[in-house]
PDB file of C-alpha atoms in Angstrom:
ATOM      1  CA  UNK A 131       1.535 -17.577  11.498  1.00 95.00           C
ATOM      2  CA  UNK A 132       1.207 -14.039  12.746  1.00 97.00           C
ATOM      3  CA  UNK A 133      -0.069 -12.807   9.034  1.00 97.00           C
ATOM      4  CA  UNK A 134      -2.368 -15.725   8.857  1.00 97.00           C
ATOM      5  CA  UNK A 135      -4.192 -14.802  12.017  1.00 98.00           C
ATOM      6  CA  UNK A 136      -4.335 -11.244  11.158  1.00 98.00           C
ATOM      7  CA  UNK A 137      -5.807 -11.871   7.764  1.00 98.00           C
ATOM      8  CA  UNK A 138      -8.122 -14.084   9.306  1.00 97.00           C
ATOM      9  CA  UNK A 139      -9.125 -11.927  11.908  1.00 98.00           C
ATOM     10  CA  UNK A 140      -9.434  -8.858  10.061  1.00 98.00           C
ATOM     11  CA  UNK A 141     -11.797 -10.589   7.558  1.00 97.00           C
ATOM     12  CA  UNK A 142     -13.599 -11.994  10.152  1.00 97.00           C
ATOM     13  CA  UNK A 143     -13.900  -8.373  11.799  1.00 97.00           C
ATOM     14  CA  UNK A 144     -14.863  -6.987   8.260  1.00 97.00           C
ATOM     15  CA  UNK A 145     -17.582  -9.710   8.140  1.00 97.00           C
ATOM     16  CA  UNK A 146     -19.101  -7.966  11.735  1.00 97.00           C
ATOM     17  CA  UNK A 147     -19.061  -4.604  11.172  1.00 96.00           C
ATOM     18  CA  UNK A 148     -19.344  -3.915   7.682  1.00 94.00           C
ATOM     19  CA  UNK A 149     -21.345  -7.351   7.033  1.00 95.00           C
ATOM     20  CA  UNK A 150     -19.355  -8.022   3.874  1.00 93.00           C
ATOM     21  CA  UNK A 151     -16.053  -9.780   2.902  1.00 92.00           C
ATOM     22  CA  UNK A 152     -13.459  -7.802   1.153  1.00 91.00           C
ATOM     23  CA  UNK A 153     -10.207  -8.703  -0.433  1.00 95.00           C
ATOM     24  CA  UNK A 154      -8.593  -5.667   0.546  1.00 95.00           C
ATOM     25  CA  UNK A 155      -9.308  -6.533   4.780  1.00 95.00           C
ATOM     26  CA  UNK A 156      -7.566  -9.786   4.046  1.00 97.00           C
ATOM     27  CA  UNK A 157      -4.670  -8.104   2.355  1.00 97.00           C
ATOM     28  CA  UNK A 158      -4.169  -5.674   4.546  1.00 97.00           C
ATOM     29  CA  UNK A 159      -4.606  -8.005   7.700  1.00 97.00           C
ATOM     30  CA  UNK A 160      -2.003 -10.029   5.901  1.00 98.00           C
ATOM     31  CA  UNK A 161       0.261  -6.753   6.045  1.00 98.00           C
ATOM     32  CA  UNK A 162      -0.388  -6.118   9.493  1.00 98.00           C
ATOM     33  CA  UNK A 163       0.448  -9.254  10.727  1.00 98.00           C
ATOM     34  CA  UNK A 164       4.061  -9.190   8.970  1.00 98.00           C
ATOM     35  CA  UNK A 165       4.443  -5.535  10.059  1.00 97.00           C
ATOM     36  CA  UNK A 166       3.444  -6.834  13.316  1.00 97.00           C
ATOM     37  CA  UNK A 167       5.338  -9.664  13.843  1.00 97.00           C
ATOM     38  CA  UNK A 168       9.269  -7.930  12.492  1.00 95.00           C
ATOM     39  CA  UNK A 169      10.862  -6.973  15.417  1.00 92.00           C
ATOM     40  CA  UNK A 170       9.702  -9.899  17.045  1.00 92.00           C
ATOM     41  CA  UNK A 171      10.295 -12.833  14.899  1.00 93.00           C
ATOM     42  CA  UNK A 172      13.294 -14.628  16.021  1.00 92.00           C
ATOM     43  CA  UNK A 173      12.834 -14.243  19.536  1.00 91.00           C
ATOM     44  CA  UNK A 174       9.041 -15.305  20.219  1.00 93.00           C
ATOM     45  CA  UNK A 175       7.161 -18.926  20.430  1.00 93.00           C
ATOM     46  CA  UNK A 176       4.533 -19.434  17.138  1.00 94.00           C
ATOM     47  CA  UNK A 177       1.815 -19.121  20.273  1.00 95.00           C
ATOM     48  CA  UNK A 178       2.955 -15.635  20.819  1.00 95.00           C
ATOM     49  CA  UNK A 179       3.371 -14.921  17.467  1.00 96.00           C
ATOM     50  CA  UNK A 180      -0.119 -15.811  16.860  1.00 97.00           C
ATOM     51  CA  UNK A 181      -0.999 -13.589  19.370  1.00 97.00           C
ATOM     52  CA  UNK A 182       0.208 -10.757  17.924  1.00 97.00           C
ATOM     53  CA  UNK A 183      -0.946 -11.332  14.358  1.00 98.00           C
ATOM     54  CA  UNK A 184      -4.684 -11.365  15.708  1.00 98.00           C
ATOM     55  CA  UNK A 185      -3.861  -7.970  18.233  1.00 98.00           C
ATOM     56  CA  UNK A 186      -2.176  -6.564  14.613  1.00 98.00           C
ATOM     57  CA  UNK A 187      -5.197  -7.385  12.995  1.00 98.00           C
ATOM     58  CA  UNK A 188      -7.377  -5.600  15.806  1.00 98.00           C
ATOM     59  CA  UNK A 189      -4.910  -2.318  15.580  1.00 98.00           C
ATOM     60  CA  UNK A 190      -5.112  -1.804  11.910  1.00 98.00           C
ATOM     61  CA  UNK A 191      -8.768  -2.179  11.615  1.00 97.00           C
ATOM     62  CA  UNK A 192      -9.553  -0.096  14.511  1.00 97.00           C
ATOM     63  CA  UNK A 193      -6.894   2.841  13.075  1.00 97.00           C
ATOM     64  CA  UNK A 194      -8.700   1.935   9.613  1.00 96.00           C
ATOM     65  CA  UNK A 195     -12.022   2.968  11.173  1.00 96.00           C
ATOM     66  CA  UNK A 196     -10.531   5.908  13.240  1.00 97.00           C
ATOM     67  CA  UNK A 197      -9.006   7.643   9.950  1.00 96.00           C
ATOM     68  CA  UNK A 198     -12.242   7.287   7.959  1.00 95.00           C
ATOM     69  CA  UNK A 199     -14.413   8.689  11.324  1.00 96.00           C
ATOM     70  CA  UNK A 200     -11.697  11.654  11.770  1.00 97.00           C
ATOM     71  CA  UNK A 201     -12.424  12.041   7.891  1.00 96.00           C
ATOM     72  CA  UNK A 202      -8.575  11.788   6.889  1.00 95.00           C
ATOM     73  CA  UNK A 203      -8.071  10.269   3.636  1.00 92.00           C
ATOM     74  CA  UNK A 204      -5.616   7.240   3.427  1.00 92.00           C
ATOM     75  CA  UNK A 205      -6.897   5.815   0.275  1.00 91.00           C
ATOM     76  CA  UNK A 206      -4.462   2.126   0.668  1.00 93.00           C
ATOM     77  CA  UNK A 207      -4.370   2.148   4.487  1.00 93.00           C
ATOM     78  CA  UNK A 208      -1.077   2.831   4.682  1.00 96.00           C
ATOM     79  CA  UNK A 209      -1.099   5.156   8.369  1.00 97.00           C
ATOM     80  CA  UNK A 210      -2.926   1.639  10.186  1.00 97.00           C
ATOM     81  CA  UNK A 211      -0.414  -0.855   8.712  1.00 97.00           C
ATOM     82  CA  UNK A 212       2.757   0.585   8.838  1.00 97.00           C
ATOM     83  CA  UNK A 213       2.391   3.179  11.564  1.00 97.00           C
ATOM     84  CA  UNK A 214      -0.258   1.927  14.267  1.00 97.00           C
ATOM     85  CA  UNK A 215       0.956  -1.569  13.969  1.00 97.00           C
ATOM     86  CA  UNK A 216       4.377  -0.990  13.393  1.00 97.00           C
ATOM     87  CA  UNK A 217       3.883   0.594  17.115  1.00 97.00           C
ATOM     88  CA  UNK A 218       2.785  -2.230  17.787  1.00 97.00           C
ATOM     89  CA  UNK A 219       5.298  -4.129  16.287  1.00 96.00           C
ATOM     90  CA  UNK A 220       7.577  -1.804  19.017  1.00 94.00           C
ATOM     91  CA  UNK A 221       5.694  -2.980  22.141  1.00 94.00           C
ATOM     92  CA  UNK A 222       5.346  -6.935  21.328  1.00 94.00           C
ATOM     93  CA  UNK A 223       9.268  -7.784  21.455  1.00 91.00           C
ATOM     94  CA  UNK A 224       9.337  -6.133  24.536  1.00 89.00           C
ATOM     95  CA  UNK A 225       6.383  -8.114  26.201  1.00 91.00           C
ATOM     96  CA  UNK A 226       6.725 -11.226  24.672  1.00 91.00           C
ATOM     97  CA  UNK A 227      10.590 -12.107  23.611  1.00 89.00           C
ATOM     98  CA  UNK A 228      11.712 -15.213  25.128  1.00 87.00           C
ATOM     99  CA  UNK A 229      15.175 -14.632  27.268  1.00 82.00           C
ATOM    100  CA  UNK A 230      17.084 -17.906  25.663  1.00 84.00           C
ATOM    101  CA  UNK A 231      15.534 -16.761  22.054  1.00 87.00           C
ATOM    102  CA  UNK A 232      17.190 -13.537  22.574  1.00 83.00           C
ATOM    103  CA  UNK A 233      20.647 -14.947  23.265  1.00 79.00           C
ATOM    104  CA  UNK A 234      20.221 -16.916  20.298  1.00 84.00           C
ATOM    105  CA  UNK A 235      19.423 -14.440  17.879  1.00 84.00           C
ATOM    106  CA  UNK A 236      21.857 -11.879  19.130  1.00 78.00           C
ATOM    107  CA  UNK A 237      24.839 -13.981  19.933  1.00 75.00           C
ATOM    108  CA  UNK A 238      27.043 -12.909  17.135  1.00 70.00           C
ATOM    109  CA  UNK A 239      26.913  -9.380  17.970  1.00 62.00           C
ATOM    110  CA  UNK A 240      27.707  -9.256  21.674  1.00 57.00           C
ATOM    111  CA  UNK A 241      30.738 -11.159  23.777  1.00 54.00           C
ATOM    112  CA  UNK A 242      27.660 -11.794  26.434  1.00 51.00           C
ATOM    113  CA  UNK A 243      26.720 -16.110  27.276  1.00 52.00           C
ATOM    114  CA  UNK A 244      24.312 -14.530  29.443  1.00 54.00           C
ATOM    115  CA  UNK A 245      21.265 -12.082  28.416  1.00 51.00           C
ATOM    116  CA  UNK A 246      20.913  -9.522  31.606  1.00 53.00           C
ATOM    117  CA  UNK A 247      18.061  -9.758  33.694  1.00 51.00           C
ATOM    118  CA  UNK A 248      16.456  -6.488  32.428  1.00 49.00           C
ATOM    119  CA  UNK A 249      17.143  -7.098  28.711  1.00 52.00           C
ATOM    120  CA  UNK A 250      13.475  -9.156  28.331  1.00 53.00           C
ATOM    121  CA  UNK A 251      10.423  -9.160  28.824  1.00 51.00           C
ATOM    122  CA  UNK A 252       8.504  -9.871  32.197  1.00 49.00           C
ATOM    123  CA  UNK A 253       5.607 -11.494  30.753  1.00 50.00           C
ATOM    124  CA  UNK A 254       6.940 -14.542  28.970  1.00 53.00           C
ATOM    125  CA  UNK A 255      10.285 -15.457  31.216  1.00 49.00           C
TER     126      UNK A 255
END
């Protein structure tokens, strides 16, 4: 879901600002979104994960656009895909994961029944 959105979005943001579609914004929005999503995948809601495909999308287009303005040459975009959203891809787990998902995912390499208090996020307990 996440890559969806963010090839969706980042077309859809190519279609506003440079008025044209291009294969390559759908690609990379595609790349974003699975960049994006990694660290978060097995412990966030398809709502959420949605989410951060289309804020994935958002970050690698606007990094795109800050490289080419700062005149630094990245000829396959790979500084906005795999280091502005992989930052990205940093943050979301630790805003989004689900406290139940977490013990789930990570049960076979702790003794714990119970994830801590502090081990998830705020926003989505």
């Amino acid at each position: 879901m996440s890559a969806t959105v963010a090839s969706i979005v980042t077309v859809i943001l190519g279609l506003y600002y440079e008025k044209r579609m291009d294969a390559s914004n759908a690609n990379n929005g595609i790349l974003s979104g699975l960049v994006g999503i990694t660290g978060a995948c097995a412990t966030v809601d398809t709502e959420v994960a949605v989410f951060i495909g289309a804020v994935s999308a958002l970050v690698y287009f606007s990094c795109s656009k800050l490289l080419i303005k700062a005149k630094l040459d990245d000829v396959v975009d790979a500084v906005p895909i795999h280091l502005c959203c992989g930052m990205w891809g940093l943050i979301a787990p630790a805003l989004f994961s689900k406290r139940e998902y977490v013990a789930l995912a990570y049960k076979h390499y702790t003794n714990i029944t119970e994830v801590p208090a502090g081990y998830c996020s705020l926003v989505m307990d």
